Amino acid sequence: MIGKYYGKTLSLEHLRDVCFIRKTGVSVAGISDGAQAVGFRTISVRITLQILLTEAPKPLIAYWRQRHFVVVYASTNQHIFVADPAQGLVKYTHAEFLEGWTGQPTQADVPGIVLLLEPDQTFYTDPDDQQEGLRLRYFWGYLRPYRRYLVQIGIGVLLSAVLTFIIPFIMQSIVDRGIEYQDIGFVNLLLIGQLTIFLCQLITDFVEQWILMHISSRISIRLISDFLTKLMRLPISFFETRNTGDILQRIEDHEIIERFLTSSSLKVVFSLFNMLVFGLVLGLYNGAIFTVFFISALAYIGWTWAFMGARKRINLRRFDRMADNQGSLLEIVAGITEIKLQNIENQKRWKWEQVQARLFKINVEDMKLMQVQQMGTFFIGQLKDILITYLSAKLVIDGQITLGTMLSIQAIVGQINSPLGNLLSFMRSAQDAKISLDRLGEVNKKEDEDPVQADRITKLGAWSGITFQNLSFSYGGPSTPPVLKSINLFLPRGKTTALVGASGSGKTTLMKLLLKFHTPGNGQILIGTQNLQALHSGWWRGQCGVVMQEGFIFSDTLRQNIIASDETPDEERLNYAIYAANLSDLIQNLSRGLSTKIGGEGVGLSVGQKQRVLLARAIYKNPTFLFFDEATSALDANNEKIIMNNLSEFTRGRTVLVIAHRLSTVRNADQIVVLHQGEIVETGTHFELVNKQGYYYTLVHNQLELSS
């Protein structure tokens, strides 16, 4: 909003990136970093209401109700004018503003948080780095394979229009000739012709609907398939900043575009053709009648256009609420076990009902807007019909036209009303499609994890180990405290390194950086002499066997869960993976063995059983590198002992990184690295670190009950 005020349009997606937005939102510091990135000078301050009114430059950003941000753009002695992304333009009294800003409506001297901004020279001189969003012509390409069907529909539309064009003249002939000359045979002939026309239109419409269903179904599949393909090419960091409901709602956007491309666009072509033809006929009948029709059509379009801005605001708000709704329902379904365990069924239902209440308010606004719009169009339409009826009747009385001609004019006006309504509906569909295009453009503009032009490396040269050089990382912007600080570490080739430390010390983050889930803020990771960022992400992960803390079991057979994407399974490797992960007892107890369906839609597994399946999946890959994040934390002592013995055989000669707390998992590692608050504080073998009696000794003593 502030960028627009100073004359520059900024991409929403670009702003999300430079503000380092997360699923939990964004901080004042994040907004400040983002504003500076696009050319603003900023300062975050606490000021009183009096200073805000008299001295603070506007527009400014205010922290609102301890949960989000609003723009204050003007003020008077009685009111403060606010642009709220959730509500639009709002006018508050000073007391109402204080309640939202500081929580103290009666104490004007209590300071609140604001971010003051003004553009510097780079705001105007730097080119806007946002990329062009999607345009409708991008989606027209999906229609090209169906040009033959579109031609058939076009012929049907033309035929239907010609047949519709004949009907008013049939009515005129029935009155002016059949009735006037009392020629019932002629009337019968015309009515048979009209019945034939109706049957032809019915058959034409029937065929058109089948062709449209064929085209729209295929386009819908292609659109969503291409969107999923694009999603899967994006880095994992994208998904960590998006709610699931938000992504699902963008799939709904594809359906809006598909409907616009097929039914709405074809209908408007038919409607425009009809309006053009019948408008010309009205002009031939009488200039005054045509003028009334033309002015009413312009009024129709103008009245509809006047509501477009309000419709867009409601559409955007509804999208956010629908995303919340999707997320809330997914949380209830996925978390039903924990919900029942904690007896929070009512709270979760109330949370969903609150989302519905907010959706209801938006729907009420939409209904009000629609009713006002419909009342206006109804008034214009009725006024047009009355005026045309009056003019036609007067022309009949004056002897300038026949009664049949008047009925023909009425029929033509009736035929025009439907196409005019279709045109207005098309305007709304076009706006909805444009909004959807903008939202989808935010995803399509995102750079792929491995852009084709980047020419990533897909092989390793000679290497002796993995090196972390001065590595630092933060999940937020520069103002966010780093999760990892100046990490310098060497993982020797063919050796096992264990990472230990208290929760939140950065162990999992280090592994995610090693898997290219994120890009280091500072420093680099080297595989031998090659920078990890130069390697193709998919190829690199193909060299790694990974078990994360929250590994996922797919709704598929146990066999498919182990072999994953391998289309030609190696039975020897599969049997070894089952042996190493000690899965034989589980397979024997399943009704169909390896062919048993497991996961969300199959047989439920315990946490320990899931971990063993995930271990088998990692082992089956026969990888060069193994990364385990608490891979055996849910196993019982007996299973863990068997698996650790099997893994010691499998990991021989492989480069292994293990995150664990259990002594049995880490004590035999070639080196143990202790992380504390994002920094390496100790490195050595188990016995060296125990004798040192530092951080590692304390962890082992407290968590594993090692006697001192």
CSV table of N, CA and C in Angstrom, one decimal, residues 137-224:
chain,number,residue,atom,x,y,z
A,137,ARG,N,-3.0,-15.2,-22.0
A,137,ARG,CA,-2.5,-15.9,-23.2
A,137,ARG,C,-1.7,-17.1,-22.9
A,138,TYR,N,-1.1,-17.2,-21.6
A,138,TYR,CA,-0.4,-18.4,-21.2
A,138,TYR,C,-1.3,-19.6,-21.2
A,139,PHE,N,-2.6,-19.4,-20.7
A,139,PHE,CA,-3.5,-20.5,-20.6
A,139,PHE,C,-4.3,-20.8,-21.9
A,140,TRP,N,-4.3,-19.8,-22.8
A,140,TRP,CA,-4.9,-20.1,-24.1
A,140,TRP,C,-4.2,-21.3,-24.8
A,141,GLY,N,-2.9,-21.5,-24.5
A,141,GLY,CA,-2.2,-22.6,-25.0
A,141,GLY,C,-2.8,-23.9,-24.7
A,142,TYR,N,-3.5,-24.0,-23.6
A,142,TYR,CA,-4.2,-25.3,-23.2
A,142,TYR,C,-5.3,-25.6,-24.2
A,143,LEU,N,-5.8,-24.6,-24.9
A,143,LEU,CA,-7.0,-24.8,-25.8
A,143,LEU,C,-6.5,-25.2,-27.2
A,144,ARG,N,-5.3,-25.0,-27.5
A,144,ARG,CA,-4.8,-25.2,-28.9
A,144,ARG,C,-5.0,-26.7,-29.3
A,145,PRO,N,-4.8,-27.7,-28.5
A,145,PRO,CA,-5.0,-29.1,-29.0
A,145,PRO,C,-6.4,-29.4,-29.3
A,146,TYR,N,-7.3,-28.5,-28.9
A,146,TYR,CA,-8.8,-28.8,-29.1
A,146,TYR,C,-9.4,-27.8,-30.1
A,147,ARG,N,-8.6,-27.3,-31.0
A,147,ARG,CA,-9.1,-26.3,-32.0
A,147,ARG,C,-10.2,-27.0,-32.8
A,148,ARG,N,-10.0,-28.2,-33.1
A,148,ARG,CA,-11.0,-28.9,-34.0
A,148,ARG,C,-12.4,-28.9,-33.3
A,149,TYR,N,-12.3,-29.2,-31.9
A,149,TYR,CA,-13.6,-29.2,-31.2
A,149,TYR,C,-14.2,-27.8,-31.0
A,150,LEU,N,-13.3,-26.8,-30.9
A,150,LEU,CA,-13.7,-25.4,-30.8
A,150,LEU,C,-14.4,-25.0,-32.1
A,151,VAL,N,-13.8,-25.4,-33.2
A,151,VAL,CA,-14.5,-25.1,-34.5
A,151,VAL,C,-15.9,-25.7,-34.5
A,152,GLN,N,-16.0,-26.9,-34.1
A,152,GLN,CA,-17.3,-27.5,-34.1
A,152,GLN,C,-18.3,-26.7,-33.2
A,153,ILE,N,-17.8,-26.3,-32.0
A,153,ILE,CA,-18.7,-25.5,-31.1
A,153,ILE,C,-19.0,-24.2,-31.8
A,154,GLY,N,-18.0,-23.6,-32.5
A,154,GLY,CA,-18.3,-22.3,-33.2
A,154,GLY,C,-19.4,-22.5,-34.2
A,155,ILE,N,-19.3,-23.6,-35.0
A,155,ILE,CA,-20.4,-23.8,-36.0
A,155,ILE,C,-21.7,-24.0,-35.3
A,156,GLY,N,-21.7,-24.7,-34.2
A,156,GLY,CA,-23.0,-24.8,-33.4
A,156,GLY,C,-23.5,-23.5,-32.9
A,157,VAL,N,-22.6,-22.7,-32.4
A,157,VAL,CA,-23.0,-21.4,-31.9
A,157,VAL,C,-23.6,-20.5,-33.0
A,158,LEU,N,-22.9,-20.6,-34.2
A,158,LEU,CA,-23.4,-19.8,-35.4
A,158,LEU,C,-24.8,-20.3,-35.8
A,159,LEU,N,-24.9,-21.6,-35.9
A,159,LEU,CA,-26.2,-22.2,-36.3
A,159,LEU,C,-27.3,-21.8,-35.3
A,160,SER,N,-27.0,-21.9,-34.0
A,160,SER,CA,-28.0,-21.6,-33.0
A,160,SER,C,-28.4,-20.1,-33.1
A,161,ALA,N,-27.4,-19.2,-33.4
A,161,ALA,CA,-27.7,-17.8,-33.5
A,161,ALA,C,-28.5,-17.5,-34.7
A,162,VAL,N,-28.3,-18.2,-35.8
A,162,VAL,CA,-29.1,-18.0,-37.0
A,162,VAL,C,-30.5,-18.5,-36.8
A,163,LEU,N,-30.6,-19.6,-36.1
A,163,LEU,CA,-32.0,-20.1,-35.8
A,163,LEU,C,-32.7,-19.2,-34.9
A,164,THR,N,-32.0,-18.7,-33.9
A,164,THR,CA,-32.6,-17.8,-32.9
A,164,THR,C,-33.0,-16.5,-33.6
A,165,PHE,N,-32.2,-16.1,-34.6
A,165,PHE,CA,-32.5,-14.9,-35.4
A,165,PHE,C,-33.8,-15.0,-36.2
A,166,ILE,N,-34.2,-16.2,-36.6
A,166,ILE,CA,-35.4,-16.4,-37.4
A,166,ILE,C,-36.6,-16.3,-36.6
A,167,ILE,N,-36.6,-16.7,-35.3
A,167,ILE,CA,-37.8,-16.8,-34.5
A,167,ILE,C,-38.6,-15.5,-34.5
A,168,PRO,N,-38.0,-14.3,-34.2
A,168,PRO,CA,-38.8,-13.0,-34.2
A,168,PRO,C,-39.6,-12.8,-35.5
A,169,PHE,N,-39.0,-13.1,-36.6
A,169,PHE,CA,-39.6,-12.9,-37.9
A,169,PHE,C,-40.8,-13.9,-38.1
A,170,ILE,N,-40.6,-15.1,-37.6
A,170,ILE,CA,-41.8,-16.1,-37.6
A,170,ILE,C,-43.0,-15.5,-36.9
A,171,MET,N,-42.7,-14.9,-35.7
A,171,MET,CA,-43.8,-14.4,-34.9
A,171,MET,C,-44.4,-13.2,-35.6
A,172,GLN,N,-43.6,-12.4,-36.3
A,172,GLN,CA,-44.1,-11.2,-37.1
A,172,GLN,C,-45.0,-11.7,-38.2
A,173,SER,N,-44.6,-12.8,-38.9
A,173,SER,CA,-45.3,-13.3,-40.0
A,173,SER,C,-46.6,-14.0,-39.5
A,174,ILE,N,-46.6,-14.6,-38.4
A,174,ILE,CA,-47.9,-15.2,-37.9
A,174,ILE,C,-48.9,-14.2,-37.6
A,175,VAL,N,-48.5,-13.0,-37.0
A,175,VAL,CA,-49.5,-12.0,-36.7
A,175,VAL,C,-49.9,-11.2,-38.0
A,176,ASP,N,-48.9,-10.8,-38.7
A,176,ASP,CA,-49.2,-9.9,-39.9
A,176,ASP,C,-49.8,-10.6,-41.1
A,177,ARG,N,-49.5,-11.8,-41.2
A,177,ARG,CA,-50.1,-12.5,-42.4
A,177,ARG,C,-51.0,-13.6,-42.0
A,178,GLY,N,-50.6,-14.5,-41.1
A,178,GLY,CA,-51.5,-15.6,-40.7
A,178,GLY,C,-52.7,-15.2,-40.1
A,179,ILE,N,-52.6,-14.4,-39.0
A,179,ILE,CA,-53.8,-13.9,-38.3
A,179,ILE,C,-54.6,-12.9,-39.1
A,180,GLU,N,-53.9,-12.0,-39.7
A,180,GLU,CA,-54.6,-10.9,-40.5
A,180,GLU,C,-55.4,-11.5,-41.6
A,181,TYR,N,-54.8,-12.5,-42.4
A,181,TYR,CA,-55.5,-13.1,-43.5
A,181,TYR,C,-56.2,-14.4,-43.1
A,182,GLN,N,-56.2,-14.7,-41.8
A,182,GLN,CA,-56.9,-15.9,-41.3
A,182,GLN,C,-56.5,-17.1,-42.1
A,183,ASP,N,-55.2,-17.3,-42.2
A,183,ASP,CA,-54.6,-18.4,-43.0
A,183,ASP,C,-54.0,-19.4,-42.0
A,184,ILE,N,-54.9,-20.3,-41.5
A,184,ILE,CA,-54.4,-21.2,-40.5
A,184,ILE,C,-53.4,-22.2,-41.0
A,185,GLY,N,-53.4,-22.5,-42.3
A,185,GLY,CA,-52.4,-23.4,-42.9
A,185,GLY,C,-51.1,-22.8,-42.8
A,186,PHE,N,-51.0,-21.5,-43.1
A,186,PHE,CA,-49.7,-20.7,-43.0
A,186,PHE,C,-49.2,-20.7,-41.6
A,187,VAL,N,-50.1,-20.5,-40.7
A,187,VAL,CA,-49.8,-20.4,-39.2
A,187,VAL,C,-49.2,-21.8,-38.8
A,188,ASN,N,-49.9,-22.9,-39.2
A,188,ASN,CA,-49.4,-24.2,-38.9
A,188,ASN,C,-48.0,-24.5,-39.5
A,189,LEU,N,-47.8,-24.0,-40.7
A,189,LEU,CA,-46.5,-24.2,-41.3
A,189,LEU,C,-45.4,-23.5,-40.6
A,190,LEU,N,-45.7,-22.2,-40.2
A,190,LEU,CA,-44.7,-21.5,-39.4
A,190,LEU,C,-44.4,-22.1,-38.0
A,191,LEU,N,-45.5,-22.6,-37.4
A,191,LEU,CA,-45.3,-23.2,-36.1
A,191,LEU,C,-44.5,-24.5,-36.2
A,192,ILE,N,-44.7,-25.3,-37.3
A,192,ILE,CA,-43.9,-26.5,-37.5
A,192,ILE,C,-42.4,-26.1,-37.7
A,193,GLY,N,-42.2,-25.0,-38.5
A,193,GLY,CA,-40.9,-24.5,-38.6
A,193,GLY,C,-40.2,-24.1,-37.3
A,194,GLN,N,-41.0,-23.4,-36.5
A,194,GLN,CA,-40.5,-23.0,-35.2
A,194,GLN,C,-40.2,-24.2,-34.3
A,195,LEU,N,-41.0,-25.2,-34.3
A,195,LEU,CA,-40.8,-26.4,-33.6
A,195,LEU,C,-39.5,-27.1,-34.1
A,196,THR,N,-39.3,-27.1,-35.4
A,196,THR,CA,-38.1,-27.7,-36.0
A,196,THR,C,-36.8,-26.9,-35.5
A,197,ILE,N,-37.0,-25.6,-35.5
A,197,ILE,CA,-35.8,-24.7,-35.0
A,197,ILE,C,-35.5,-25.1,-33.5
A,198,PHE,N,-36.6,-25.2,-32.7
A,198,PHE,CA,-36.3,-25.6,-31.3
A,198,PHE,C,-35.6,-26.9,-31.1
A,199,LEU,N,-36.0,-27.9,-31.9
A,199,LEU,CA,-35.4,-29.2,-31.9
A,199,LEU,C,-33.9,-29.1,-32.3
A,200,CYS,N,-33.7,-28.4,-33.4
A,200,CYS,CA,-32.3,-28.2,-33.8
A,200,CYS,C,-31.4,-27.5,-32.8
A,201,GLN,N,-32.0,-26.5,-32.1
A,201,GLN,CA,-31.3,-25.8,-31.0
A,201,GLN,C,-31.0,-26.8,-29.9
A,202,LEU,N,-32.0,-27.6,-29.5
A,202,LEU,CA,-31.8,-28.6,-28.5
A,202,LEU,C,-30.7,-29.6,-28.8
A,203,ILE,N,-30.7,-30.1,-30.0
A,203,ILE,CA,-29.6,-31.0,-30.4
A,203,ILE,C,-28.3,-30.3,-30.4
A,204,THR,N,-28.2,-29.1,-30.9
A,204,THR,CA,-27.0,-28.3,-30.9
A,204,THR,C,-26.4,-28.1,-29.5
A,205,ASP,N,-27.3,-27.7,-28.6
A,205,ASP,CA,-26.9,-27.4,-27.2
A,205,ASP,C,-26.4,-28.7,-26.6
A,206,PHE,N,-27.1,-29.8,-26.9
A,206,PHE,CA,-26.7,-31.1,-26.3
A,206,PHE,C,-25.3,-31.5,-26.7
A,207,VAL,N,-25.0,-31.4,-28.0
A,207,VAL,CA,-23.7,-31.7,-28.6
A,207,VAL,C,-22.6,-30.8,-28.0
A,208,GLU,N,-23.0,-29.5,-27.9
A,208,GLU,CA,-22.0,-28.5,-27.4
A,208,GLU,C,-21.6,-28.8,-25.9
A,209,GLN,N,-22.6,-29.2,-25.1
A,209,GLN,CA,-22.3,-29.5,-23.7
A,209,GLN,C,-21.4,-30.7,-23.6
A,210,TRP,N,-21.6,-31.7,-24.4
A,210,TRP,CA,-20.7,-32.9,-24.4
A,210,TRP,C,-19.3,-32.5,-24.8
A,211,ILE,N,-19.2,-31.7,-25.9
A,211,ILE,CA,-17.8,-31.3,-26.3
A,211,ILE,C,-17.2,-30.5,-25.2
A,212,LEU,N,-17.9,-29.5,-24.6
A,212,LEU,CA,-17.4,-28.7,-23.6
A,212,LEU,C,-16.9,-29.5,-22.4
A,213,MET,N,-17.7,-30.5,-22.0
A,213,MET,CA,-17.3,-31.4,-20.9
A,213,MET,C,-16.0,-32.1,-21.2
A,214,HIS,N,-15.9,-32.6,-22.4
A,214,HIS,CA,-14.6,-33.3,-22.9
A,214,HIS,C,-13.4,-32.3,-22.8
A,215,ILE,N,-13.6,-31.1,-23.3
A,215,ILE,CA,-12.5,-30.1,-23.3
A,215,ILE,C,-12.2,-29.7,-21.9
A,216,SER,N,-13.2,-29.3,-21.1
A,216,SER,CA,-12.9,-28.8,-19.8
A,216,SER,C,-12.3,-29.8,-18.9
A,217,SER,N,-12.7,-31.1,-19.0
A,217,SER,CA,-12.2,-32.1,-18.1
A,217,SER,C,-10.7,-32.3,-18.4
A,218,ARG,N,-10.3,-32.3,-19.7
A,218,ARG,CA,-8.9,-32.5,-20.0
A,218,ARG,C,-8.1,-31.3,-19.7
A,219,ILE,N,-8.6,-30.1,-19.9
A,219,ILE,CA,-7.9,-28.9,-19.5
A,219,ILE,C,-7.7,-28.8,-18.0
A,220,SER,N,-8.7,-29.2,-17.3
A,220,SER,CA,-8.6,-29.1,-15.8
A,220,SER,C,-7.5,-30.0,-15.3
A,221,ILE,N,-7.4,-31.3,-15.9
A,221,ILE,CA,-6.4,-32.2,-15.5
A,221,ILE,C,-5.0,-31.6,-15.8
A,222,ARG,N,-4.9,-31.1,-17.0
A,222,ARG,CA,-3.6,-30.6,-17.5
A,222,ARG,C,-3.1,-29.4,-16.6
A,223,LEU,N,-4.1,-28.5,-16.3
A,223,LEU,CA,-3.8,-27.3,-15.5
A,223,LEU,C,-3.3,-27.7,-14.1
A,224,ILE,N,-4.0,-28.6,-13.5
A,224,ILE,CA,-3.6,-29.0,-12.1
A,224,ILE,C,-2.3,-29.8,-12.1
